[in-house]
Tab-separated table of C-alpha atoms in Angstrom:
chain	number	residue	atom	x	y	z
A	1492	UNK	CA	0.000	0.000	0.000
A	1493	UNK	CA	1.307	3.387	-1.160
A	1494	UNK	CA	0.987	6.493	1.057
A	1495	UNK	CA	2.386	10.291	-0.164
A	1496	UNK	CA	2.934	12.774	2.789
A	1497	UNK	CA	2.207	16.587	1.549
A	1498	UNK	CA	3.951	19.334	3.467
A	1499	UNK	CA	7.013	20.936	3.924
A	1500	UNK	CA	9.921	20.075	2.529
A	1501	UNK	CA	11.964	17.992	5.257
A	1502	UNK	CA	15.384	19.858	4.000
A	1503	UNK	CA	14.766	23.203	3.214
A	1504	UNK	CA	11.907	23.946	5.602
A	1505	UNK	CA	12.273	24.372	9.547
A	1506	UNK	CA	9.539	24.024	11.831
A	1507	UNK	CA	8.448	20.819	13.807
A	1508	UNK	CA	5.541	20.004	10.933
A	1509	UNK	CA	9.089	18.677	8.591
A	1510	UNK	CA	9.911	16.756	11.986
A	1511	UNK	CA	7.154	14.950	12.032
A	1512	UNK	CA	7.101	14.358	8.188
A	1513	UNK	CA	10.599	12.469	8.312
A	1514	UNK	CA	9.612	11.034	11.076
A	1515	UNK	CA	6.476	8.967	9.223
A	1516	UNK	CA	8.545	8.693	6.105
A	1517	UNK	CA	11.715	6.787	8.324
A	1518	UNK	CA	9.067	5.039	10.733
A	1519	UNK	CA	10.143	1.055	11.079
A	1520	UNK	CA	6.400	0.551	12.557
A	1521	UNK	CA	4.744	2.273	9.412
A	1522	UNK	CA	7.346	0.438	6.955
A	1523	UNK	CA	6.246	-2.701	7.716
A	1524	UNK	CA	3.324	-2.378	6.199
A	1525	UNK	CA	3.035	0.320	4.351
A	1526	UNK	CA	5.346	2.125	1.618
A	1527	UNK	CA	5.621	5.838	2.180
A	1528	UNK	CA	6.902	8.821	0.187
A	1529	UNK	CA	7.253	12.823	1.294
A	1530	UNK	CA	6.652	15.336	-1.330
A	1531	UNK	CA	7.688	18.953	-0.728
A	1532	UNK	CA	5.034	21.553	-1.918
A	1533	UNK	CA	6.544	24.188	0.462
A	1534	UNK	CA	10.223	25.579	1.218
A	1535	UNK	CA	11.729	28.092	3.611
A	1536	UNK	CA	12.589	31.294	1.630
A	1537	UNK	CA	11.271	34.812	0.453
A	1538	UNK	CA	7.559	35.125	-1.187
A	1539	UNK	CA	9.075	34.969	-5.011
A	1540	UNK	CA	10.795	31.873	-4.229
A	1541	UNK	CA	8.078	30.405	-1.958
A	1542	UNK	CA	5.471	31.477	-4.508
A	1543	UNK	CA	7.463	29.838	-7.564
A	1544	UNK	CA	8.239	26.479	-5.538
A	1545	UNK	CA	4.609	26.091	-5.063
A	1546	UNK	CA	3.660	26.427	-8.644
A	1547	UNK	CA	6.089	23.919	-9.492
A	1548	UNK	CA	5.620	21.700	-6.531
A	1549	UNK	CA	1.739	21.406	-8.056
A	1550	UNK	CA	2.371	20.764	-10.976
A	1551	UNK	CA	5.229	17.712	-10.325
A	1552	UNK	CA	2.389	16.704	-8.059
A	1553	UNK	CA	-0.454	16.157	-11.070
A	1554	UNK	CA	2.008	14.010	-12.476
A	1555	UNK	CA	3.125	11.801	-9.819
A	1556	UNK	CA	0.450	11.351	-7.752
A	1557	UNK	CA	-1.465	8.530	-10.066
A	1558	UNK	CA	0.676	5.605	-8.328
A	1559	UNK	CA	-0.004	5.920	-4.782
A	1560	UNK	CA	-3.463	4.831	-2.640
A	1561	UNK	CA	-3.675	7.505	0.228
A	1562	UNK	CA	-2.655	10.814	0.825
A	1563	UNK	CA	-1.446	12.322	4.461
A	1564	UNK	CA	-1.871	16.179	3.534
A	1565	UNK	CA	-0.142	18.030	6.339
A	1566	UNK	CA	-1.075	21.530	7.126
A	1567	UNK	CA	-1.273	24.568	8.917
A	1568	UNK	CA	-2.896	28.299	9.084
A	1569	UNK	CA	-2.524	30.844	6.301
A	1570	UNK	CA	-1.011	30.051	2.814
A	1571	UNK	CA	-0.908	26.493	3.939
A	1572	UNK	CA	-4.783	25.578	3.770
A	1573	UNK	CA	-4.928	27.288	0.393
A	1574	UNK	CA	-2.098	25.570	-1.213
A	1575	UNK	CA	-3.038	22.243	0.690
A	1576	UNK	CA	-7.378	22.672	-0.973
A	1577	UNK	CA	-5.375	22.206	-4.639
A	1578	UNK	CA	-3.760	18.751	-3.164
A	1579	UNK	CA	-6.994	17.688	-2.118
A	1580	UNK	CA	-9.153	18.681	-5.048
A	1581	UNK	CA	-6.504	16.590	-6.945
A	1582	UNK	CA	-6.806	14.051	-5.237
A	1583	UNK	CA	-10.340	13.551	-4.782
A	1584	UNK	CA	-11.062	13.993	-8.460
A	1585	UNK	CA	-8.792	11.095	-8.842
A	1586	UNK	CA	-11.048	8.939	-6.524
A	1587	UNK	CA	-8.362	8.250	-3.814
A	1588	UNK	CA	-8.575	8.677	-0.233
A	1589	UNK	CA	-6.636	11.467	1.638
A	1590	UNK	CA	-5.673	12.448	5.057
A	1591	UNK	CA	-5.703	15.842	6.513
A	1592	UNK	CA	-2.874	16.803	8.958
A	1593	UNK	CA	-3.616	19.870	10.913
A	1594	UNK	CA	-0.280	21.534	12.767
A	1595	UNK	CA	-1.207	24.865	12.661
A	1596	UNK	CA	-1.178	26.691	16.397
A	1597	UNK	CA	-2.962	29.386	15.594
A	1598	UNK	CA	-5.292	27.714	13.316
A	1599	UNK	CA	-8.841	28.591	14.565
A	1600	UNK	CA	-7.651	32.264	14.608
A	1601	UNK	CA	-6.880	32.292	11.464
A	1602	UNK	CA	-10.041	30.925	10.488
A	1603	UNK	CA	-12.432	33.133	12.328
A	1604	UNK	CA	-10.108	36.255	10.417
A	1605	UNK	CA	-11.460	34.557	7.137
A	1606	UNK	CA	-13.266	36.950	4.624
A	1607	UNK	CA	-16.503	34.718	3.454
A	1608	UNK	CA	-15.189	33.443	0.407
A	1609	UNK	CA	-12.032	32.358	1.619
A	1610	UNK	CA	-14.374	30.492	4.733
A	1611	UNK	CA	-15.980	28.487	2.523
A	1612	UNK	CA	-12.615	27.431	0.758
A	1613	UNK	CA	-11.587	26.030	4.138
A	1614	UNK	CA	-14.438	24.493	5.043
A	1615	UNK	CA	-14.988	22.957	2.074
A	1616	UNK	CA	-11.312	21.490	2.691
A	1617	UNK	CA	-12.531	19.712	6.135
A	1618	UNK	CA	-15.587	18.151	4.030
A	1619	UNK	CA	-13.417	16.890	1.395
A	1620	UNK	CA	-11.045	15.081	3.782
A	1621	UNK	CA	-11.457	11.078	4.346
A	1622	UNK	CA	-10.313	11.882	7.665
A	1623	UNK	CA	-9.166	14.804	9.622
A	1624	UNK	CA	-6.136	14.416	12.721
A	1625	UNK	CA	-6.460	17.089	15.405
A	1626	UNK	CA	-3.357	17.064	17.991
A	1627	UNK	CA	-5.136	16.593	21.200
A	1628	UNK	CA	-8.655	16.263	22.181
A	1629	UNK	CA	-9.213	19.491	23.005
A	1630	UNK	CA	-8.424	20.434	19.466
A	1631	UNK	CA	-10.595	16.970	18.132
A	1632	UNK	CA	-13.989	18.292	19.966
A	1633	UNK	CA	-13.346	21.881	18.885
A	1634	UNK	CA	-11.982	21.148	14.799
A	1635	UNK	CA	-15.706	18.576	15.659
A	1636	UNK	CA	-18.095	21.788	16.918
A	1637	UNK	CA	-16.479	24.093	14.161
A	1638	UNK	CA	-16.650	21.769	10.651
A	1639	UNK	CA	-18.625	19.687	8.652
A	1640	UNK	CA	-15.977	16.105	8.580
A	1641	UNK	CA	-16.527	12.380	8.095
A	1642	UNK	CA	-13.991	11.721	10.509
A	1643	UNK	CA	-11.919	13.284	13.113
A	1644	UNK	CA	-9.133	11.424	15.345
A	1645	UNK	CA	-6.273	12.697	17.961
A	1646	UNK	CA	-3.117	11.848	17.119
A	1647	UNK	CA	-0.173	13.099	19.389
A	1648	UNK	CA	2.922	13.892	18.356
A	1649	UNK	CA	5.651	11.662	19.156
A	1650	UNK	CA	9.000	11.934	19.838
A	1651	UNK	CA	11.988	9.021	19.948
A	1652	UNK	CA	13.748	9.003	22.890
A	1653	UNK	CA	16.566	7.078	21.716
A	1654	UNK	CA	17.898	9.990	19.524
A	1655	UNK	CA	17.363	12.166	22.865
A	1656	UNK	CA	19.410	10.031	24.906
A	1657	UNK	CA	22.645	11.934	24.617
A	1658	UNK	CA	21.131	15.400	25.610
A	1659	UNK	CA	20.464	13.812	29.443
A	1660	UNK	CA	22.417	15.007	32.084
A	1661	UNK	CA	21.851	15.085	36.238
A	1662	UNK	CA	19.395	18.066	36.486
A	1663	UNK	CA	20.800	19.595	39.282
A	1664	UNK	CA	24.372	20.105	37.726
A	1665	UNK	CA	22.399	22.203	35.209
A	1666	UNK	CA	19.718	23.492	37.743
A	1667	UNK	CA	20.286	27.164	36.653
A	1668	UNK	CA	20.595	26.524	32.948
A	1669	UNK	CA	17.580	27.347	30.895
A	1670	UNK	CA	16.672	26.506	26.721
A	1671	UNK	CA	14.232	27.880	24.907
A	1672	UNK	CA	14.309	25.678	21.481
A	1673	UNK	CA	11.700	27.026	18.132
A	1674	UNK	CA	10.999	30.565	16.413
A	1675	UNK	CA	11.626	33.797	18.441
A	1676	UNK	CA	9.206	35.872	18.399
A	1677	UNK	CA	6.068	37.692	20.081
A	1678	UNK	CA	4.009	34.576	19.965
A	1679	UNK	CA	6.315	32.132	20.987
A	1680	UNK	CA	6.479	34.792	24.320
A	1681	UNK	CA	10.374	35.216	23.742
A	1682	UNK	CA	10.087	38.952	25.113
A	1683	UNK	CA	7.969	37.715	27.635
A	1684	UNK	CA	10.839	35.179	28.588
A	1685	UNK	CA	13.732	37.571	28.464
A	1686	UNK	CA	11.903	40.185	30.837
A	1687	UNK	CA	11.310	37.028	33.280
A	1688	UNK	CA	14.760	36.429	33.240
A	1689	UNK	CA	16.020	39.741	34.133
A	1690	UNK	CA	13.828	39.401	37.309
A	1691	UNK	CA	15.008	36.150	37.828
A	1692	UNK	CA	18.648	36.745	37.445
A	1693	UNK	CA	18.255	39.914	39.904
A	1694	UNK	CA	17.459	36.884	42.746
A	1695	UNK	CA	19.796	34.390	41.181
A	1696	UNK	CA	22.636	36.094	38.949
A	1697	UNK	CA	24.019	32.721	38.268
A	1698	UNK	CA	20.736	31.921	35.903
A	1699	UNK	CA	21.684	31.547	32.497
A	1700	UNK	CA	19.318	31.229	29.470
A	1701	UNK	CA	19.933	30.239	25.826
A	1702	UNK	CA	17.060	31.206	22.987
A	1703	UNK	CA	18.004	29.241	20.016
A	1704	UNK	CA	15.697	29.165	16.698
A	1705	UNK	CA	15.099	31.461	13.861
A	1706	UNK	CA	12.653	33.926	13.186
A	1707	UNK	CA	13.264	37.775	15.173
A	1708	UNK	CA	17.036	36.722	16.035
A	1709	UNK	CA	18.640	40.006	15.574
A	1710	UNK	CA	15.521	42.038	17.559
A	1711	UNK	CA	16.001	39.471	20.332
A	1712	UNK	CA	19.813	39.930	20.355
A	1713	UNK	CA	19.511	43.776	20.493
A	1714	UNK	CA	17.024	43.775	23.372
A	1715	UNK	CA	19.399	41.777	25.479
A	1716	UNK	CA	22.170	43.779	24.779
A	1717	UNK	CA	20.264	46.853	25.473
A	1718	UNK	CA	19.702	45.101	28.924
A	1719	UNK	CA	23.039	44.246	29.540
A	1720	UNK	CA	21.809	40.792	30.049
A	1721	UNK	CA	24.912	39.387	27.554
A	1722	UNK	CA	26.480	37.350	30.046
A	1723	UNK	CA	23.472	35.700	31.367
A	1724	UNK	CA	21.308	35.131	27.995
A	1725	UNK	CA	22.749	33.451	24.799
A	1726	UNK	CA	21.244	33.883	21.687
A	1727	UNK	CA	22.875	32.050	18.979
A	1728	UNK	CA	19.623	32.045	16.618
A	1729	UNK	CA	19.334	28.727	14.500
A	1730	UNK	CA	20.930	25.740	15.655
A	1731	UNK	CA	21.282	22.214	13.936
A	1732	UNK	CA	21.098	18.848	15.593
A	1733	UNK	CA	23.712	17.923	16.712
A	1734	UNK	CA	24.170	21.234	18.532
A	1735	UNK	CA	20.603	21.186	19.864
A	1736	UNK	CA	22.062	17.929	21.743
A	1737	UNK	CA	24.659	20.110	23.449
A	1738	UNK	CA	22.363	22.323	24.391
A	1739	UNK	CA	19.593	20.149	25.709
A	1740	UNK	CA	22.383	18.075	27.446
A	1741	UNK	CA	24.011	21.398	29.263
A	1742	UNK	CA	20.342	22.775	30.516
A	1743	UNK	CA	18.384	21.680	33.351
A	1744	UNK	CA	14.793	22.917	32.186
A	1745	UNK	CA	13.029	23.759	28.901
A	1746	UNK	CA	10.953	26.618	28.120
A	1747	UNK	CA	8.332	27.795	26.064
A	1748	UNK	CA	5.943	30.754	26.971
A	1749	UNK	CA	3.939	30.354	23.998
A	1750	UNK	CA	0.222	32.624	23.434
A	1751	UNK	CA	-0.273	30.006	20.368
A	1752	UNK	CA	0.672	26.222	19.750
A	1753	UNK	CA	-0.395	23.002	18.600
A	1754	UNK	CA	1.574	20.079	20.256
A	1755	UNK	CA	5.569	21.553	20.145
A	1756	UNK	CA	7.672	19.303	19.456
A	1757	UNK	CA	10.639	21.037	21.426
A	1758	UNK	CA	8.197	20.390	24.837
A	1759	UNK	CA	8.529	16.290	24.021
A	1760	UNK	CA	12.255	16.400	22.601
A	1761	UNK	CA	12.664	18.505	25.956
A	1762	UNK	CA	10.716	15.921	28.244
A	1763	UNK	CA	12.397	12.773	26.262
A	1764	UNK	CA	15.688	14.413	27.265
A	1765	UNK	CA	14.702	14.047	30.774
A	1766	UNK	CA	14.400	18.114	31.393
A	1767	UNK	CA	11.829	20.136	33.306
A	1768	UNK	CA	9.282	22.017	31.408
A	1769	UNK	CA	7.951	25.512	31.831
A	1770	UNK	CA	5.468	26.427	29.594
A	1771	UNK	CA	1.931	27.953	28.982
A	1772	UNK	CA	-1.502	26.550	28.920
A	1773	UNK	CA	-2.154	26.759	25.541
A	1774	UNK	CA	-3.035	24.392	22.929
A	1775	UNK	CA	-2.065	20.702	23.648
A	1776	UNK	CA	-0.048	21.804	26.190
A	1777	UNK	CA	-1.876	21.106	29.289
A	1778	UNK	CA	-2.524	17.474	28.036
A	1779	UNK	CA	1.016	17.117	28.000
A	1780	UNK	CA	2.402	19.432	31.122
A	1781	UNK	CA	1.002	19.261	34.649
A	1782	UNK	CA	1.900	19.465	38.305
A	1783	UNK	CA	4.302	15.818	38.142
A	1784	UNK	CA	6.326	17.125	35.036
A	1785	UNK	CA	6.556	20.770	35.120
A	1786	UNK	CA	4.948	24.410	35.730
A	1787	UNK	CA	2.221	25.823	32.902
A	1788	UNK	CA	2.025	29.488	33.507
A	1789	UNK	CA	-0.841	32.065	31.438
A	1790	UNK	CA	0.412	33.586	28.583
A	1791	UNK	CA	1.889	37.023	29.013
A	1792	UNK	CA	2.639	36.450	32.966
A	1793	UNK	CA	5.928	37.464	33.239
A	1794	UNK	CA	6.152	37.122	37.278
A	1795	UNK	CA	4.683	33.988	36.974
A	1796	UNK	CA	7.246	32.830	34.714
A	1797	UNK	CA	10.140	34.640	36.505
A	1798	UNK	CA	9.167	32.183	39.436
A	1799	UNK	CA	8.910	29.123	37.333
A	1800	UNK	CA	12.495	29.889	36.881
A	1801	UNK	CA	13.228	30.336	40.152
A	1802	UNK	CA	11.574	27.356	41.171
A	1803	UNK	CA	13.519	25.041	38.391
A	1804	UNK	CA	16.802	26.317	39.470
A	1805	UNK	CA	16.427	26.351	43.481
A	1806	UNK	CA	13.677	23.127	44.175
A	1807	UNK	CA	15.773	20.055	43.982
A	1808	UNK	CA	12.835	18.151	44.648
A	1809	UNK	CA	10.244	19.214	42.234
A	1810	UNK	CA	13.362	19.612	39.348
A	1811	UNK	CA	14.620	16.001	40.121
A	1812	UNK	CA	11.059	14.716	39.995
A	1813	UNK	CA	9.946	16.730	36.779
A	1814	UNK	CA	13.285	15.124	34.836
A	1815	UNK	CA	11.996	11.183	35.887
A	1816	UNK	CA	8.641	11.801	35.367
A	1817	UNK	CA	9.176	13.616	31.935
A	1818	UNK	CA	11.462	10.120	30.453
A	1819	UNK	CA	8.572	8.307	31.533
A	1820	UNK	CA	5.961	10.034	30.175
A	1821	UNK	CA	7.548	10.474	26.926
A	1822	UNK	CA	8.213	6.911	26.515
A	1823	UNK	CA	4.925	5.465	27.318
A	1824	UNK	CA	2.588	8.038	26.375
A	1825	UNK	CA	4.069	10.013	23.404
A	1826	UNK	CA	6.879	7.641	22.147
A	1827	UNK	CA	7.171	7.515	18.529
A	1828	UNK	CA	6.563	3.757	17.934
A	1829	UNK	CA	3.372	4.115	19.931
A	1830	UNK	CA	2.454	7.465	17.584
A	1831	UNK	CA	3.208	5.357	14.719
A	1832	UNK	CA	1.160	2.217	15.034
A	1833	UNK	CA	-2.169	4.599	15.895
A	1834	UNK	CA	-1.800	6.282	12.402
A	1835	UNK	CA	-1.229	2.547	10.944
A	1836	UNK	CA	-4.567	1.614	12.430
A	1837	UNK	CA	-6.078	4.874	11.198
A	1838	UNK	CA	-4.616	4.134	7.558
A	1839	UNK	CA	-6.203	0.811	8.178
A	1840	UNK	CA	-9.594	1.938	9.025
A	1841	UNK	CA	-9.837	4.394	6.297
A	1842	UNK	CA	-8.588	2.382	3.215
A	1843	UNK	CA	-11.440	-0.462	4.258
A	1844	UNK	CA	-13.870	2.377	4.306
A	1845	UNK	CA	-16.302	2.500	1.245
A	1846	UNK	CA	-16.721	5.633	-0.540
């Protein structure tokens, strides 16, 4: 049985949507019984480039996408639904079956922004689908109340915590080391996370931070230079893998004050790597982070967060039992083999499904 992901391309894209595309592509669980393919209708670069890739990504697509059965169309908010209806009207005029992934954190926003006619493009996108995957069940019952579907489902993310191994460490030689892994930037609450460290670090000057990611890298830099916060706070903007191990490895606790997500993959990397979590309850978050594993603050709380920090780097007790409890959790509940064979039973259910 042949199955064609949709999405970003897992080379020249960043973002935790290409994660999980390699992921399903290189999955030993899926591969044993089913044959799957990746095919990049999106890359990282400015709107000309972006614009042309698409074109041509499309039109490879119409030529290709004869041989396979099923279609996993991943997606997100913005451009990503409107590129994503053309899959889908593809493939459905072909008669095949196809999948629709959605990532997007801020996707219901960007919805209820819609003018009218670009509504009924999206909706029309949820009818089409075979089957619709929602990140948590909070997201399931609300993508449910919102759209007209034939199916919805949870799937979690999952994460491999064999390729996190070498980032653990003993938490409390890192207890004052801090990592905030993704895009910086307003939404992501890196602002919000660099004011909470300055009041942190006034309490404990030893507290170091690192933001790493792309997006606002040279704002971010400039606003902690203007604090004088350089020897405390490390920005070295986009890192690759191997140095995201180092980093993990040399931190106690990860953070991410989002005010938008889905299910980040940097919270179960950090929580496979046996780290603390602070974080916001947004999104899938809360099904992920509670009291055993970490501290969920409200988006925009900046002494809140300044005391989550505090917390991670002075409670040996809580930070000792957040790293346990987070290698647990990730391997039972959101390990990737488990992930895996849940979207082989959904690809099961749906290819036995009449039209």
């Amino acid at each position: 049985m042949k199955i064609l992901e949709i999405g970003p391309s897992e080379t020249r894209a960043r973002g935790g949507m290409s994660k999980v595309i390699r992921s399903i592509r290189e999955s030993e669980a899926l591969a044993e019984e089913f044959e799957i393919d990746s095919f990049p209708s999106y890359i990282d670069g400015s709107l000309p480039v972006r614009l042309l890739y698409s074109l041509y990504g499309y039109l490879r697509f119409m030529i290709c996408c004869g041989k396979y059965d099923l279609f996993h169309i991943h997606t997100a908010e913005r451009g990503s639904t409107f590129r994503k209806s053309l899959y889908l009207r593809t493939v459905k005029r072909a008669g095949k079956k196809a999948v629709i992934h959605i990532h997007g954190a801020e996707y219901l926003t960007f919805y209820d922004g819609l003018s009218g006619r670009k509504k009924k493009i999206a909706d029309d996108f949820f009818r089409r689908a075979d089957l619709v995957l929602a990140l948590s069940g909070g997201w399931k019952r609300e993508l449910e109340r919102r759209f007209a579907m034939k199916a919805c489902e949870t799937l979690y993310n999952g994460v491999d915590p064999a390729k996190l191994e070498p980032a653990g460490s003993d938490p409390m030689e890192h207890r004052n080391a801090f990592l905030m892994l993704g895009r910086l930037g307003e939404r992501k609450g890196t602002y919000d996370l660099i004011a909470a460290a300055e009041l942190a670090i006034r309490q404990n000057p030893r507290l170091k931070l690192c933001l790493a990611g792309d997006g606002e890298v040279e704002p971010v830099r400039a606003l902690v230079k203007g604090k004088g916060l350089e020897e405390n706070i490390a920005v070295p903007g986009w890192i690759d893998a191997a140095e995201k191990l180092r980093r993990l490895r040399e931190a106690a606790t990860l953070v991410l004050p989002s005010y938008h997500e889905g299910m980040p993959m940097a919270i179960l990397e950090g929580m496979a790597a046996g780290k603390a979590i602070i974080s916001t309850a947004v999104g899938a978050i809360p099904e992920v982070v509670g009291e055993e594993n970490g501290i969920l603050t409200e988006p925009g709380d900046v002494p809140a967060l300044a005391e989550a920090l505090l917390r991670c780097s002075g409670d040996a007790e809580s930070l000792t039992r957040f790293s346990a409890n987070n290698r647990k959790r990730a391997e039972e509940v959101f390990g990737i083999r488990r992930n895996h064979e849940a979207l082989a039973e959904y690809y099961r259910q749906l290819l036995r499904r009449p039209e």
